């Protein structure tokens, strides 16, 4: 997920789930457990940020 965000930080949750071949619900569960990845902003105007960019 982090490499996908690095290549496009404006990608949607749905697009990421499709790239990873998982359901949107599974994707959301994984995101909720991750501390280093979060979404800033709202809707189409937001973007993903990686807190500790050591990856």
Coordinates of N, CA, C and O in Angstrom, one line a residue:
X1 N 0.8 -1.2 0.0 CA 0.0 0.0 0.0 C 0.9 1.2 0.0 O 0.5 2.2 -0.7
X2 N 1.9 1.2 0.8 CA 2.8 2.4 0.8 C 3.4 2.7 -0.5 O 3.5 3.9 -0.9
X3 N 3.8 1.7 -1.2 CA 4.4 2.0 -2.6 C 3.4 2.6 -3.5 O 3.7 3.4 -4.4
X4 N 2.1 2.1 -3.4 CA 1.0 2.7 -4.3 C 0.8 4.1 -3.9 O 0.7 5.0 -4.8
X5 N 0.8 4.4 -2.6 CA 0.6 5.8 -2.2 C 1.8 6.7 -2.7 O 1.6 7.8 -3.1
X6 N 3.0 6.1 -2.6 CA 4.2 6.9 -3.0 C 4.1 7.3 -4.5 O 4.5 8.3 -4.9
X7 N 3.5 6.4 -5.3 CA 3.4 6.7 -6.7 C 2.3 7.6 -7.1 O 2.3 8.3 -8.1
X8 N 1.2 7.6 -6.2 CA 0.1 8.5 -6.5 C -0.6 8.7 -5.1 O -1.4 7.9 -4.7
X9 N -0.4 9.8 -4.5 CA -1.0 10.1 -3.2 C -2.4 10.6 -3.2 O -3.0 10.8 -2.2
X10 N -3.0 10.7 -4.4 CA -4.4 11.1 -4.6 C -5.3 9.9 -5.0 O -6.4 10.1 -5.4
X11 N -4.7 8.7 -4.9 CA -5.5 7.5 -5.3 C -6.6 7.3 -4.3 O -6.5 7.6 -3.2
X12 N -7.7 6.8 -4.8 CA -8.9 6.5 -4.0 C -8.8 5.2 -3.3 O -8.0 4.3 -3.7
X13 N -9.5 5.0 -2.2 CA -9.6 3.8 -1.5 C -10.0 2.6 -2.4 O -9.4 1.5 -2.4
X14 N -11.0 2.9 -3.2 CA -11.5 1.9 -4.2 C -10.4 1.5 -5.2 O -10.3 0.3 -5.4
X15 N -9.7 2.4 -5.7 CA -8.7 2.1 -6.7 C -7.6 1.3 -6.0 O -7.1 0.4 -6.7
X16 N -7.2 1.6 -4.8 CA -6.2 0.9 -4.1 C -6.6 -0.5 -3.9 O -5.9 -1.5 -4.0
X17 N -7.9 -0.7 -3.4 CA -8.4 -2.0 -3.1 C -8.4 -2.9 -4.4 O -8.0 -4.1 -4.4
X18 N -8.8 -2.3 -5.5 CA -8.7 -3.0 -6.8 C -7.3 -3.4 -7.2 O -7.1 -4.5 -7.7
X19 N -6.4 -2.5 -7.0 CA -5.0 -2.8 -7.4 C -4.5 -4.0 -6.5 O -3.6 -4.8 -7.0
X20 N -4.9 -4.1 -5.3 CA -4.5 -5.1 -4.3 C -5.3 -6.4 -4.4 O -5.1 -7.3 -3.7
X21 N -6.4 -6.3 -5.2 CA -7.3 -7.4 -5.4 C -8.0 -7.9 -4.1 O -8.0 -9.0 -3.8
X22 N -8.4 -6.9 -3.3 CA -9.1 -7.1 -2.1 C -10.4 -6.3 -2.1 O -10.5 -5.4 -2.9
X23 N -11.3 -6.6 -1.2 CA -12.5 -5.9 -1.1 C -12.3 -4.5 -0.5 O -11.3 -4.3 0.2
X24 N -13.2 -3.6 -0.7 CA -13.0 -2.3 -0.1 C -13.1 -2.4 1.4 O -12.4 -1.7 2.1
X25 N -14.0 -3.3 1.9 CA -14.1 -3.5 3.4 C -12.8 -4.0 4.0 O -12.3 -3.5 5.0
X26 N -12.2 -5.0 3.3 CA -10.9 -5.5 3.8 C -9.8 -4.4 3.8 O -9.0 -4.3 4.7
X27 N -9.8 -3.6 2.7 CA -8.8 -2.5 2.6 C -9.0 -1.6 3.8 O -8.1 -1.2 4.4
X28 N -10.3 -1.2 4.1 CA -10.5 -0.3 5.2 C -10.1 -0.9 6.5 O -9.5 -0.1 7.4
X29 N -10.2 -2.2 6.7 CA -9.8 -2.8 8.0 C -8.3 -2.7 8.1 O -7.7 -2.4 9.2
X30 N -7.6 -2.9 7.0 CA -6.1 -2.8 7.0 C -5.6 -1.4 7.3 O -4.8 -1.2 8.1
X31 N -6.3 -0.4 6.6 CA -5.9 1.0 6.9 C -6.1 1.4 8.3 O -5.3 2.1 8.9
X32 N -7.2 0.9 8.9 CA -7.5 1.3 10.3 C -6.4 0.8 11.3 O -6.2 1.4 12.3
X33 N -5.8 -0.3 10.9 CA -4.7 -0.9 11.7 C -3.3 -0.2 11.5 O -2.4 -0.4 12.3
X34 N -3.2 0.4 10.4 CA -1.9 1.0 10.0 C -1.7 2.4 10.7 O -2.6 3.2 10.6
X35 N -0.6 2.6 11.3 CA -0.3 3.9 12.0 C 0.4 4.9 11.0 O 0.3 6.1 11.2
X36 N 1.1 4.3 10.1 CA 2.0 5.2 9.3 C 1.3 5.8 8.0 O 1.8 6.6 7.4
X37 N 0.0 5.4 7.7 CA -0.7 5.9 6.6 C -2.0 6.5 7.0 O -2.8 5.9 7.7
X38 N -2.2 7.7 6.6 CA -3.5 8.4 6.9 C -3.9 9.3 5.7 O -3.1 9.8 4.9
X39 N -5.2 9.7 5.7 CA -5.7 10.5 4.7 C -5.9 11.9 5.3 O -6.5 12.1 6.3
X40 N -5.5 12.9 4.5 CA -5.5 14.3 5.0 C -6.5 15.0 4.0 O -6.4 14.9 2.8
X41 N -7.5 15.7 4.6 CA -8.4 16.4 3.8 C -9.7 15.7 3.7 O -10.0 14.7 4.5
X42 N -10.6 16.0 2.8 CA -11.8 15.3 2.6 C -12.2 15.2 1.2 O -11.8 16.0 0.3
X43 N -12.8 14.0 0.9 CA -13.3 13.8 -0.5 C -12.2 13.8 -1.5 O -11.1 13.4 -1.3
X44 N -12.5 14.4 -2.7 CA -11.6 14.4 -3.8 C -10.5 15.5 -3.6 O -9.5 15.5 -4.3
X45 N -10.6 16.3 -2.6 CA -9.6 17.4 -2.4 C -8.5 16.9 -1.5 O -7.5 17.6 -1.2
X46 N -8.6 15.7 -0.9 CA -7.6 15.3 0.1 C -6.5 14.4 -0.6 O -6.5 14.3 -1.8
X47 N -5.6 14.0 0.2 CA -4.5 13.1 -0.3 C -4.0 12.2 0.9 O -4.2 12.5 2.0
X48 N -3.3 11.2 0.5 CA -2.7 10.3 1.5 C -1.3 10.8 1.9 O -0.6 11.4 1.1
X49 N -1.0 10.5 3.2 CA 0.4 10.9 3.7 C 0.9 9.7 4.4 O 0.2 9.0 5.1
X50 N 2.2 9.6 4.3 CA 2.9 8.5 5.1 C 3.7 9.2 6.2 O 4.4 10.1 6.0
X51 N 3.4 8.8 7.4 CA 4.0 9.5 8.6 C 5.4 9.4 8.7 O 6.2 10.4 8.7
X52 N 6.0 8.2 8.7 CA 7.4 7.9 8.8 C 7.8 7.4 7.4 O 7.7 6.2 7.1
X53 N 8.4 8.3 6.6 CA 8.7 7.9 5.2 C 10.0 7.1 5.2 O 11.0 7.5 4.5
X54 N 10.1 6.0 5.9 CA 11.3 5.2 5.9 C 11.2 4.0 5.0 O 12.0 3.1 4.9
X55 N 10.0 3.9 4.3 CA 9.7 2.7 3.4 C 10.1 2.9 2.0 O 10.1 3.9 1.4

